[in-house]
Short mmCIF file of C-alpha atoms and ligand atoms in Angstrom, two decimals:
data_model
loop_
_atom_site.label_atom_id
_atom_site.label_comp_id
_atom_site.label_asym_id
_atom_site.label_seq_id
_atom_site.Cartn_x
_atom_site.Cartn_y
_atom_site.Cartn_z
CA UNK A 13 34.87 30.06 -5.73
CA UNK A 14 35.26 27.05 -7.10
CA UNK A 15 36.06 26.10 -10.74
CA UNK A 16 35.18 22.86 -12.43
CA UNK A 17 36.86 21.99 -15.92
CA UNK A 18 36.86 18.19 -16.06
CA UNK A 19 35.02 15.41 -17.03
CA UNK A 20 35.29 11.99 -15.88
CA UNK A 21 36.03 9.36 -18.66
CA UNK A 22 37.47 6.21 -18.60
CA UNK A 23 38.34 6.08 -14.68
CA UNK A 24 39.92 9.40 -14.46
CA UNK A 25 39.38 13.26 -14.20
CA UNK A 26 40.39 14.67 -17.85
CA UNK A 27 39.92 18.56 -18.85
CA UNK A 28 36.75 18.63 -21.21
CA UNK A 29 37.63 20.16 -24.74
CA UNK A 30 34.78 22.14 -24.57
CA UNK A 31 35.02 26.05 -23.70
CA UNK A 32 31.84 27.02 -22.87
CA UNK A 33 32.08 28.67 -19.04
CA UNK A 34 29.26 29.05 -16.81
CA UNK A 35 28.72 30.98 -13.69
CA UNK A 36 26.93 29.38 -10.94
CA UNK A 37 25.00 31.63 -8.46
CA UNK A 38 23.90 30.74 -5.13
CA UNK A 39 20.18 31.37 -5.48
CA UNK A 40 19.31 32.57 -1.85
CA UNK A 41 22.20 35.44 -2.03
CA UNK A 42 22.48 35.52 -6.23
CA UNK A 43 26.35 35.70 -5.38
CA UNK A 44 28.53 33.90 -7.98
CA UNK A 45 29.73 30.58 -6.21
CA UNK A 46 31.80 28.75 -8.94
CA UNK A 47 32.25 28.39 -12.52
CA UNK A 48 32.14 25.37 -14.75
CA UNK A 49 33.44 24.58 -18.34
CA UNK A 50 31.06 22.62 -20.14
CA UNK A 51 32.32 19.15 -21.79
CA UNK A 52 31.38 19.29 -25.77
CA UNK A 53 30.10 16.64 -28.44
CA UNK A 54 33.66 15.53 -29.09
CA UNK A 55 34.22 14.87 -25.22
CA UNK A 56 30.97 12.93 -25.37
CA UNK A 57 31.93 10.73 -28.22
CA UNK A 58 35.18 10.04 -26.03
CA UNK A 59 33.25 8.91 -22.99
CA UNK A 60 30.77 6.64 -25.05
CA UNK A 61 33.81 5.00 -26.58
CA UNK A 62 35.19 4.22 -22.81
CA UNK A 63 31.82 2.77 -21.96
CA UNK A 64 31.78 0.69 -25.07
CA UNK A 65 35.34 -0.61 -23.94
CA UNK A 66 34.10 -1.43 -20.74
CA UNK A 67 30.85 -3.07 -21.66
CA UNK A 68 31.79 -6.48 -22.50
CA UNK A 69 33.50 -6.89 -18.91
CA UNK A 70 30.44 -5.33 -17.26
CA UNK A 71 28.08 -7.61 -19.32
CA UNK A 72 29.97 -10.68 -18.14
CA UNK A 73 30.10 -9.90 -14.60
CA UNK A 74 28.69 -11.98 -12.00
CA UNK A 75 25.80 -11.36 -10.00
CA UNK A 76 28.42 -11.44 -7.11
CA UNK A 77 30.64 -8.88 -8.86
CA UNK A 78 27.75 -6.43 -9.16
CA UNK A 79 26.49 -6.98 -5.80
CA UNK A 80 30.27 -5.95 -4.64
CA UNK A 81 30.33 -2.90 -6.91
CA UNK A 82 26.98 -1.73 -5.70
CA UNK A 83 28.22 -2.15 -2.21
CA UNK A 84 31.26 -0.30 -2.80
CA UNK A 85 29.32 2.69 -4.63
CA UNK A 86 27.08 2.92 -1.47
CA UNK A 87 30.20 3.52 0.84
CA UNK A 88 31.71 5.78 -1.13
CA UNK A 89 28.65 7.82 -1.58
CA UNK A 90 27.48 7.56 1.99
CA UNK A 91 31.10 8.93 2.79
CA UNK A 92 29.98 12.07 1.00
CA UNK A 93 26.48 12.48 2.14
CA UNK A 94 26.88 15.93 3.97
CA UNK A 95 29.06 17.05 1.13
CA UNK A 96 26.36 16.13 -1.30
CA UNK A 97 23.51 17.71 1.21
CA UNK A 98 25.45 21.16 1.15
CA UNK A 99 25.97 21.04 -2.41
CA UNK A 100 22.39 20.72 -2.82
CA UNK A 101 21.82 23.75 -0.55
CA UNK A 102 24.36 25.90 -1.76
CA UNK A 103 23.65 25.12 -5.69
CA UNK A 104 19.68 25.17 -5.85
CA UNK A 105 18.45 26.31 -2.47
CA UNK A 106 17.24 22.89 -1.53
CA UNK A 107 15.78 23.28 1.86
CA UNK A 108 17.64 21.59 4.72
CA UNK A 109 15.52 18.45 5.22
CA UNK A 110 14.98 17.93 1.51
CA UNK A 111 18.47 17.81 0.73
CA UNK A 112 19.50 15.43 3.55
CA UNK A 113 16.83 13.04 2.30
CA UNK A 114 18.00 13.56 -1.29
CA UNK A 115 21.64 12.94 -0.17
CA UNK A 116 20.62 9.87 2.17
CA UNK A 117 18.38 8.09 -0.63
CA UNK A 118 21.90 8.74 -2.91
CA UNK A 119 23.42 6.16 -1.04
CA UNK A 120 20.84 4.05 -0.01
CA UNK A 121 19.51 3.17 -3.84
CA UNK A 122 22.86 1.04 -4.29
CA UNK A 123 21.98 -1.04 -0.88
CA UNK A 124 18.44 -1.17 -1.95
CA UNK A 125 19.15 -2.49 -5.53
CA UNK A 126 21.89 -4.85 -4.16
CA UNK A 127 19.29 -6.71 -1.99
CA UNK A 128 16.86 -6.82 -5.02
CA UNK A 129 19.78 -8.31 -7.06
CA UNK A 130 20.61 -11.26 -4.59
CA UNK A 131 17.44 -13.04 -5.63
CA UNK A 132 16.71 -11.55 -9.03
CA UNK A 133 15.95 -14.63 -11.28
CA UNK A 134 18.21 -13.72 -14.67
CA UNK A 135 17.12 -17.09 -16.05
CA UNK A 136 13.47 -18.57 -16.17
CA UNK A 137 11.82 -21.55 -18.16
CA UNK A 138 8.91 -20.59 -20.29
CA UNK A 139 7.12 -23.56 -21.87
CA UNK A 140 10.32 -25.48 -23.83
CA UNK A 141 12.23 -22.19 -23.60
CA UNK A 142 15.02 -20.80 -21.46
CA UNK A 143 14.64 -16.88 -21.22
CA UNK A 144 17.92 -15.27 -20.43
CA UNK A 145 17.72 -11.60 -19.05
CA UNK A 146 20.84 -9.80 -21.03
CA UNK A 147 22.24 -6.37 -20.53
CA UNK A 148 20.84 -4.08 -22.92
CA UNK A 149 24.42 -2.31 -23.67
CA UNK A 150 26.04 0.91 -22.83
CA UNK A 151 23.49 3.50 -21.28
CA UNK A 152 23.42 7.07 -21.45
CA UNK A 153 21.71 8.36 -18.06
CA UNK A 154 20.64 11.95 -18.40
CA UNK A 155 19.77 13.66 -15.16
CA UNK A 156 17.82 17.04 -14.31
CA UNK A 157 19.07 19.74 -11.97
CA UNK A 158 16.28 19.41 -9.27
CA UNK A 159 16.95 15.98 -7.91
CA UNK A 160 20.73 15.48 -9.26
CA UNK A 161 22.24 13.13 -6.79
CA UNK A 162 19.43 11.07 -6.47
CA UNK A 163 18.64 11.05 -10.11
CA UNK A 164 22.14 9.82 -10.79
CA UNK A 165 22.72 7.41 -8.29
CA UNK A 166 19.76 5.61 -8.71
CA UNK A 167 19.95 5.22 -12.68
CA UNK A 168 23.30 4.19 -11.94
CA UNK A 169 22.58 1.49 -9.47
CA UNK A 170 19.90 -0.01 -11.99
CA UNK A 171 22.59 0.03 -14.77
CA UNK A 172 25.53 -1.47 -12.66
CA UNK A 173 22.69 -4.23 -11.36
CA UNK A 174 22.04 -5.30 -15.06
CA UNK A 175 25.47 -5.23 -16.29
CA UNK A 176 25.70 -1.78 -18.24
CA UNK A 177 28.32 0.78 -18.12
CA UNK A 178 27.17 3.97 -18.53
CA UNK A 179 27.46 7.38 -19.57
CA UNK A 180 26.02 9.95 -17.38
CA UNK A 181 24.97 13.41 -18.21
CA UNK A 182 23.73 15.64 -15.29
CA UNK A 183 22.17 19.02 -15.78
CA UNK A 184 24.54 21.86 -16.88
CA UNK A 185 22.52 23.55 -14.28
CA UNK A 186 23.80 21.04 -11.26
CA UNK A 187 27.66 21.31 -11.62
CA UNK A 188 28.70 20.85 -7.90
CA UNK A 189 26.26 18.25 -6.95
CA UNK A 190 27.35 16.44 -9.92
CA UNK A 191 30.99 17.00 -8.91
CA UNK A 192 30.38 15.83 -5.48
CA UNK A 193 28.72 12.54 -6.36
CA UNK A 194 31.35 11.94 -9.10
CA UNK A 195 33.93 12.20 -7.13
CA UNK A 196 32.16 9.84 -4.73
CA UNK A 197 31.87 7.34 -7.75
CA UNK A 198 35.73 7.49 -8.81
CA UNK A 199 36.28 6.90 -4.97
CA UNK A 200 34.61 3.39 -5.36
CA UNK A 201 36.98 2.21 -7.90
CA UNK A 202 35.02 0.65 -10.41
CA UNK A 203 36.57 -0.90 -13.86
CA UNK A 204 37.71 2.12 -15.61
CA UNK A 205 34.76 3.26 -18.14
CA UNK A 206 32.13 1.39 -16.22
CA UNK A 207 30.98 4.95 -15.52
CA UNK A 208 31.55 8.02 -17.30
CA UNK A 209 30.48 11.64 -16.05
CA UNK A 210 30.50 15.17 -18.00
CA UNK A 211 28.26 17.82 -18.00
CA UNK A 212 27.20 19.43 -21.11
CA UNK A 213 24.45 21.02 -22.84
CA UNK A 214 21.31 19.20 -24.07
CA UNK A 215 21.81 20.20 -27.60
CA UNK A 216 25.25 18.61 -28.02
CA UNK A 217 26.58 16.39 -25.13
CA UNK A 218 22.51 15.31 -24.52
CA UNK A 219 21.99 14.85 -28.28
CA UNK A 220 25.46 13.17 -29.10
CA UNK A 221 24.14 10.48 -26.13
CA UNK A 222 20.61 10.39 -27.65
CA UNK A 223 21.78 9.61 -31.35
CA UNK A 224 24.86 7.73 -31.00
CA UNK A 225 25.08 4.17 -32.11
CA UNK A 226 27.20 3.61 -29.50
CA UNK A 227 24.44 3.86 -26.89
CA UNK A 228 21.72 1.61 -26.57
CA UNK A 229 19.52 2.80 -24.04
CA UNK A 230 18.43 5.94 -22.64
CA UNK A 231 17.21 6.56 -19.17
CA UNK A 232 16.27 10.08 -18.95
CA UNK A 233 14.58 12.23 -16.23
CA UNK A 234 13.54 15.78 -16.96
CA UNK A 235 10.66 17.85 -18.59
CA UNK A 236 8.27 16.13 -21.11
CA UNK A 237 9.46 18.40 -23.68
CA UNK A 238 13.03 17.39 -23.59
CA UNK A 239 11.78 14.02 -23.42
CA UNK A 240 10.16 13.99 -26.48
CA UNK A 241 13.08 15.40 -28.25
CA UNK A 242 15.33 12.39 -26.69
CA UNK A 243 12.76 9.77 -27.62
CA UNK A 244 12.31 11.10 -31.48
CA UNK A 245 16.40 11.27 -31.67
CA UNK A 246 17.07 7.69 -30.04
CA UNK A 247 14.61 6.38 -32.65
CA UNK A 248 16.96 5.92 -35.70
CA UNK A 249 19.18 3.71 -33.41
CA UNK A 250 16.35 2.27 -31.73
CA UNK A 251 17.53 3.08 -28.44
CA UNK A 252 15.52 2.01 -25.42
CA UNK A 253 14.18 4.75 -23.69
CA UNK A 254 13.01 5.34 -20.51
CA UNK A 255 11.45 8.62 -19.53
CA UNK A 256 10.80 10.23 -16.18
CA UNK A 257 9.11 13.33 -17.02
CA UNK A 258 6.81 16.41 -15.65
CA UNK A 259 3.87 15.95 -13.60
CA UNK A 260 0.80 17.77 -12.32
CA UNK A 261 -0.29 15.80 -9.34
CA UNK A 262 -3.47 15.61 -7.93
CA UNK A 263 -4.13 15.20 -4.20
CA UNK A 264 -7.88 14.33 -3.43
CA UNK A 265 -8.93 14.81 -0.11
CA UNK A 266 -12.05 13.18 0.34
CA UNK A 267 -15.16 14.45 2.60
CA UNK A 268 -14.45 12.36 5.47
CA UNK A 269 -10.78 13.49 5.99
CA UNK A 270 -9.73 15.28 9.21
CA UNK A 271 -8.41 18.46 7.33
CA UNK A 272 -6.81 20.07 10.36
CA UNK A 273 -4.45 16.75 9.96
CA UNK A 274 -4.30 16.34 6.19
CA UNK A 275 -4.11 19.55 4.89
CA UNK A 276 -0.40 20.55 6.42
CA UNK A 277 0.37 17.50 4.55
CA UNK A 278 -1.16 18.21 1.21
CA UNK A 279 0.57 21.70 1.57
CA UNK A 280 4.11 19.65 2.17
CA UNK A 281 3.19 17.64 -1.21
CA UNK A 282 2.56 20.81 -2.91
CA UNK A 283 5.61 22.69 -1.73
CA UNK A 284 8.38 20.05 -1.29
CA UNK A 285 11.72 21.14 -2.74
CA UNK A 286 10.21 24.40 -2.76
CA UNK A 287 7.70 23.34 -5.26
CA UNK A 288 10.48 21.89 -7.78
CA UNK A 289 9.43 18.50 -7.43
CA UNK A 290 8.08 16.56 -10.51
CA UNK A 291 5.65 14.95 -8.00
CA UNK A 292 4.49 18.09 -6.23
CA UNK A 293 0.72 17.86 -5.61
CA UNK A 294 -0.08 21.04 -6.96
CA UNK A 295 -3.67 20.51 -7.46
CA UNK A 296 -5.51 20.05 -4.39
CA UNK A 297 -9.11 18.78 -4.77
CA UNK A 298 -11.66 19.77 -1.67
CA UNK A 299 -15.12 18.57 -1.39
CA UNK A 300 -17.19 21.52 -2.23
CA UNK A 301 -18.98 20.90 1.15
CA UNK A 302 -15.74 21.37 2.94
CA UNK A 303 -14.43 24.46 0.69
CA UNK A 304 -14.50 27.11 3.31
CA UNK A 305 -13.18 25.12 6.23
CA UNK A 306 -10.24 24.16 4.04
CA UNK A 307 -9.59 27.60 2.91
CA UNK A 308 -9.20 28.44 6.57
CA UNK A 309 -6.89 26.03 7.32
CA UNK A 310 -4.70 26.51 4.05
CA UNK A 311 -4.37 30.53 4.61
CA UNK A 312 -3.26 29.95 8.29
CA UNK A 313 -0.83 27.12 7.09
CA UNK A 314 0.80 28.82 4.01
CA UNK A 315 1.11 32.35 5.91
CA UNK A 316 2.79 30.21 8.68
CA UNK A 317 5.53 28.74 6.25
CA UNK A 318 8.79 30.05 6.80
CA UNK A 319 10.61 31.07 3.85
CA UNK A 320 14.06 31.97 3.90
CA UNK A 321 17.69 30.32 4.36
CA UNK A 322 17.74 26.65 3.25
CA UNK A 323 20.21 25.90 5.61
CA UNK A 324 17.85 26.54 8.38
CA UNK A 325 15.95 23.68 9.95
CA UNK A 326 12.86 25.83 10.38
CA UNK A 327 12.69 27.05 6.69
CA UNK A 328 9.91 25.24 5.13
CA UNK A 329 10.46 27.24 1.48
CA UNK A 330 13.78 28.03 0.50
CA UNK A 331 14.76 30.28 -2.72
CA UNK A 332 13.72 28.69 -6.30
CA UNK A 333 17.11 27.45 -8.31
CA UNK A 334 17.28 30.54 -10.74
CA UNK A 335 15.93 33.68 -12.16
CA UNK A 336 14.53 32.07 -14.78
CA UNK A 337 12.52 29.35 -12.40
CA UNK A 338 11.51 32.75 -10.45
CA UNK A 339 10.27 34.50 -13.11
CA UNK A 340 8.26 31.47 -14.60
CA UNK A 341 6.60 31.61 -11.31
CA UNK A 342 5.64 35.02 -11.23
CA UNK A 343 4.20 34.56 -14.49
CA UNK A 344 2.05 31.78 -13.46
CA UNK A 345 0.80 33.68 -10.39
CA UNK A 346 0.01 36.96 -13.09
CA UNK A 347 -1.95 34.15 -15.30
CA UNK A 348 -3.83 32.54 -12.38
CA UNK A 349 -5.38 36.03 -11.37
CA UNK A 350 -6.00 36.99 -14.95
CA UNK A 351 -7.82 33.65 -15.50
CA UNK A 352 -10.24 34.43 -12.44
CA UNK A 353 -8.56 32.13 -9.76
CA UNK A 354 -8.97 33.84 -5.73
CA UNK A 355 -5.70 34.59 -4.34
CA UNK A 356 -5.82 32.93 -0.43
CA UNK A 357 -2.14 33.39 0.49
CA UNK A 358 0.92 34.59 -1.26
CA UNK A 359 0.95 36.11 -4.37
CA UNK A 360 3.30 37.94 -6.99
CA UNK A 361 6.96 39.12 -5.79
CA UNK A 362 9.42 38.30 -3.46
CA UNK A 363 8.18 37.95 0.47
CA UNK A 364 8.27 40.90 2.60
CA UNK A 365 11.82 41.68 4.02
CA UNK A 366 13.87 40.04 0.89
CA UNK A 367 15.32 42.15 -1.63
CA UNK A 368 17.74 39.61 -3.37
CA UNK A 369 17.54 35.74 -3.61
CA UNK A 370 14.96 34.07 -5.73
CA UNK A 371 12.58 33.71 -2.94
CA UNK A 372 8.71 33.42 -3.75
CA UNK A 373 5.75 33.57 -1.41
CA UNK A 374 4.22 30.34 -0.95
CA UNK A 375 0.99 30.69 -3.32
CA UNK A 376 -2.50 29.16 -2.63
CA UNK A 377 -5.30 30.01 -5.37
CA UNK A 378 -8.78 28.85 -4.80
CA UNK A 379 -11.85 29.12 -6.90
CA UNK A 380 -9.66 27.36 -9.78
CA UNK A 381 -11.20 25.40 -12.45
CA UNK A 382 -9.30 22.53 -14.06
CA UNK A 383 -8.98 24.10 -17.53
CA UNK A 384 -7.01 27.15 -15.89
CA UNK A 385 -3.13 27.12 -16.87
CA UNK A 386 -2.17 26.92 -13.21
CA UNK A 387 -4.07 23.61 -13.03
CA UNK A 388 -2.78 22.18 -16.24
CA UNK A 389 0.85 23.24 -16.47
CA UNK A 390 3.56 22.43 -14.48
CA UNK A 391 4.53 25.36 -12.73
CA UNK A 392 7.57 23.92 -10.86
CA UNK A 393 7.31 26.59 -7.78
CA UNK A 394 5.44 26.72 -4.65
CA UNK A 395 1.92 27.76 -6.04
CA UNK A 396 -1.18 25.61 -5.08
CA UNK A 397 -4.47 25.27 -6.85
CA UNK A 398 -7.33 24.34 -4.92
CA UNK A 399 -10.45 23.04 -6.89
CA UNK A 400 -13.76 22.01 -5.65
CA UNK A 401 -15.60 18.78 -6.56
CA UNK A 402 -19.27 17.67 -5.83
CA UNK A 403 -18.87 13.79 -5.34
CA UNK A 404 -16.29 11.17 -5.63
CA UNK A 405 -16.99 10.29 -9.13
CA UNK A 406 -16.25 14.24 -10.10
CA UNK A 407 -13.03 13.91 -7.95
CA UNK A 408 -11.87 11.03 -9.74
CA UNK A 409 -12.62 12.91 -13.14
CA UNK A 410 -11.03 15.89 -12.19
CA UNK A 411 -8.02 14.22 -11.12
CA UNK A 412 -7.83 12.04 -14.18
CA UNK A 413 -8.30 15.04 -16.55
CA UNK A 414 -4.54 16.02 -17.27
CA UNK A 415 -1.95 15.34 -19.81
CA UNK A 416 0.08 13.85 -16.94
CA UNK A 417 -0.03 11.04 -15.01
CA UNK A 418 2.90 10.64 -12.48
CA UNK A 419 1.81 10.62 -8.62
CA UNK A 420 -1.50 11.44 -6.88
CA UNK A 421 -2.42 11.58 -2.73
CA UNK A 422 -5.58 10.38 -1.57
CA UNK A 423 -6.41 11.18 1.95
CA UNK A 424 -9.12 9.63 3.94
CA UNK A 425 -10.00 8.42 7.29
CA UNK A 426 -11.31 5.09 5.78
CA UNK A 427 -8.63 3.51 3.83
CA UNK A 428 -10.81 1.19 2.01
CA UNK A 429 -12.65 3.99 0.52
CA UNK A 430 -9.14 5.82 -0.46
CA UNK A 431 -7.99 2.76 -1.87
CA UNK A 432 -11.34 2.42 -4.07
CA UNK A 433 -10.32 6.21 -5.08
CA UNK A 434 -6.75 5.35 -5.63
CA UNK A 435 -7.52 2.68 -8.26
CA UNK A 436 -9.32 4.80 -10.21
CA UNK A 437 -6.53 7.45 -10.70
CA UNK A 438 -4.50 7.36 -13.87
CA UNK A 439 -0.84 7.48 -12.51
CA UNK A 440 2.01 5.48 -11.75
CA UNK A 441 1.76 6.03 -7.84
CA UNK A 442 -0.77 7.08 -5.23
CA UNK A 443 0.24 7.66 -2.04
CA UNK A 444 -2.57 7.03 0.41
CA UNK A 445 -2.84 9.04 3.70
CA UNK A 446 1.24 9.58 3.29
CA UNK A 447 3.54 11.74 1.22
CA UNK A 448 6.69 9.61 1.71
CA UNK A 449 7.13 7.40 -1.41
CA UNK A 450 8.22 3.73 -1.62
CA UNK A 451 11.44 3.55 -2.90
CA UNK A 452 11.90 0.04 -4.10
CA UNK A 453 8.32 -0.17 -5.51
CA UNK A 454 8.21 1.12 -9.49
CA UNK A 455 8.38 5.01 -10.21
CA UNK A 456 7.10 6.47 -13.33
CA UNK A 457 4.28 7.96 -15.19
CA UNK A 458 1.13 7.14 -16.91
CA UNK A 459 0.23 9.31 -20.04
CA UNK A 460 2.80 12.29 -20.61
CA UNK A 461 4.44 12.20 -17.66
CA UNK A 462 6.63 9.02 -19.04
CA UNK A 463 7.61 5.66 -20.40
CA UNK A 464 8.86 2.72 -18.30
CA UNK A 465 9.52 2.44 -14.70
CA UNK A 466 12.72 3.29 -12.28
CA UNK A 467 13.73 1.62 -9.13
CA UNK A 468 14.27 -1.60 -7.54
CA UNK A 469 13.33 -4.45 -9.79
CA UNK A 470 11.47 -2.77 -12.52
CA UNK A 471 14.22 -0.16 -12.66
CA UNK A 472 16.73 -3.13 -13.43
CA UNK A 473 14.58 -4.69 -15.74
CA UNK A 474 14.58 -1.36 -17.81
CA UNK A 475 18.54 -2.06 -18.38
CA UNK A 476 17.55 -5.77 -19.49
CA UNK A 477 16.55 -7.39 -22.80
CA UNK A 478 14.81 -10.74 -22.55
CA UNK A 479 16.20 -13.38 -25.07
CA UNK A 480 14.41 -16.67 -25.58
CA UNK A 481 16.22 -19.68 -26.11
CA UNK A 482 14.11 -22.89 -26.88
CA UNK A 483 15.48 -26.42 -27.76
P1 NAD B 504 14.99 19.56 -18.77
O1 NAD B 504 14.06 18.65 -19.53
O2 NAD B 504 15.21 20.84 -18.96
O3 NAD B 504 16.23 18.90 -18.69
C1 NAD B 504 16.77 17.49 -18.22
C2 NAD B 504 18.12 17.09 -18.70
O4 NAD B 504 17.86 16.84 -19.89
C3 NAD B 504 19.49 17.83 -18.45
O5 NAD B 504 20.56 17.29 -18.15
C4 NAD B 504 19.40 18.82 -19.97
O6 NAD B 504 20.76 19.34 -20.14
C5 NAD B 504 19.32 17.53 -20.63
N1 NAD B 504 18.55 18.02 -22.24
C6 NAD B 504 18.22 18.99 -22.49
N2 NAD B 504 18.02 19.09 -23.91
C7 NAD B 504 18.39 18.06 -24.04
C8 NAD B 504 18.31 17.08 -25.58
N3 NAD B 504 18.04 17.90 -26.45
N4 NAD B 504 18.96 15.99 -25.75
C9 NAD B 504 19.40 15.59 -24.63
N5 NAD B 504 19.26 16.06 -23.34
C10 NAD B 504 18.42 16.91 -23.18
O7 NAD B 504 14.43 19.56 -17.28
P2 NAD B 504 15.20 20.13 -15.88
O8 NAD B 504 14.50 21.71 -15.80
O9 NAD B 504 16.60 19.80 -15.69
O10 NAD B 504 14.38 19.39 -14.91
C11 NAD B 504 12.72 19.91 -14.40
C12 NAD B 504 12.21 18.80 -15.18
O11 NAD B 504 12.28 17.21 -14.76
C13 NAD B 504 10.64 18.94 -14.65
O12 NAD B 504 9.76 18.95 -15.54
C14 NAD B 504 10.29 17.87 -13.59
O13 NAD B 504 9.07 17.51 -13.70
C15 NAD B 504 11.06 16.62 -14.10
N6 NAD B 504 11.45 15.76 -13.37
C16 NAD B 504 11.06 14.46 -13.44
C17 NAD B 504 11.33 13.58 -12.52
C18 NAD B 504 10.45 12.03 -12.55
O14 NAD B 504 10.76 11.22 -12.23
N7 NAD B 504 9.62 12.16 -13.32
C19 NAD B 504 11.91 13.65 -11.51
C20 NAD B 504 12.60 15.19 -11.54
C21 NAD B 504 12.59 15.99 -12.80
#
């Protein structure tokens, strides 16, 4: 049993003033594994003050100094890769391969940002003006529980590269992951106050960050619902706001695709991270002419997916993060049935042989219409909706008929044809014949999936403000 009751403020771990305690359970066993005492608004104010004291030196730091800081962060986080992976598994049941990937990414993002920074033009001539890209000021970095380490580190890499001190608020539902990452950040030995981390509720710590005049910029990853609250809260002080939000991604399988090859990838895209991924491809668009064949593949592949202990490399789907997530998914499965979708695999309840843990059955629905709730709302669990289409135009229309626009997947044996379809999709990223992202290219959403971009050059520019000097 661990017990966490400190925030990281001004270069030191300090006891929080907040008094609310939360028990944290391992979702595979439902056993309590630790407790955390949450920070409160006063703690947030202290962290914001510390970041403001650090900001002038951060803004004045040279490119070389920032690259050096990123290098130290990379080394410190790399040294804790295994701990980050284990915390991810223990705290929210992330399957081994995914948890390993997230923990590797947590250090790699510092390296790739440093590489990009080497050649970035902070100053450019435009006509008779010099345009200087200046740090926007102290940043509030607010992260979700489902990709805690990756989200914290990637935002931080961009902020440091731009010369911004930060106040980081990881999700109160991911304290162990946050603690391991924070210890690594401390090991990196950055100037005091350059990075501050505190765990607290959105309604007080999150709201303090979103409303404080001491914060110039918010970089938020989480649900669309919370993103709207943050955007509204930040308006009064005219904060620059980047929002990486919810998704309901479409996977478009074109009629020339080899189903035996692409459907396992499509299932992985849908069920990655136990279905708790913003980029999960949860609407699978299949040509009507190949529907029966596709259903056959999906039924067999979903049934063969191993549900179980997330520490086991053979496990494809681990437990959902919490009882709340489990119940949410059950509600959606019931709604899918009530609205007339046909169950192809999975269904309500735990899989056979499980009487505890937040395990659900990997579920595939066929005969889904794009106006059903299971096709419109982000479920955040392993539930896939298969939707038929007639021709390419209809596939594009269905894919685009969503309030969200985060990511899409296109599968075809003709890359040029896939590219043509990709260019018509209203989403921030399209992955063609692959499900692995390109992590130095911009990432973010169209429509209600967000505002702004993260990663690489675009990610850093979100923390910069252009200043024009004409003489
Ligand atoms: P959430 O919106 O509930 O919480 C995210 C963070 O916001 C947490 O740290 C939370 O404490 C904080 N928060 C809550 N209310 C707040 C408020 N009023 N003011 C300030 N902060 C507040 O999201 P979650 O459940 O942690 O994460 C899952 C969601 O995140 C899903 O919708 C998923 O799609 C999305 N997500 C998006 C991306 C992306 O890159 N687009 C990546 C991961 C997750």
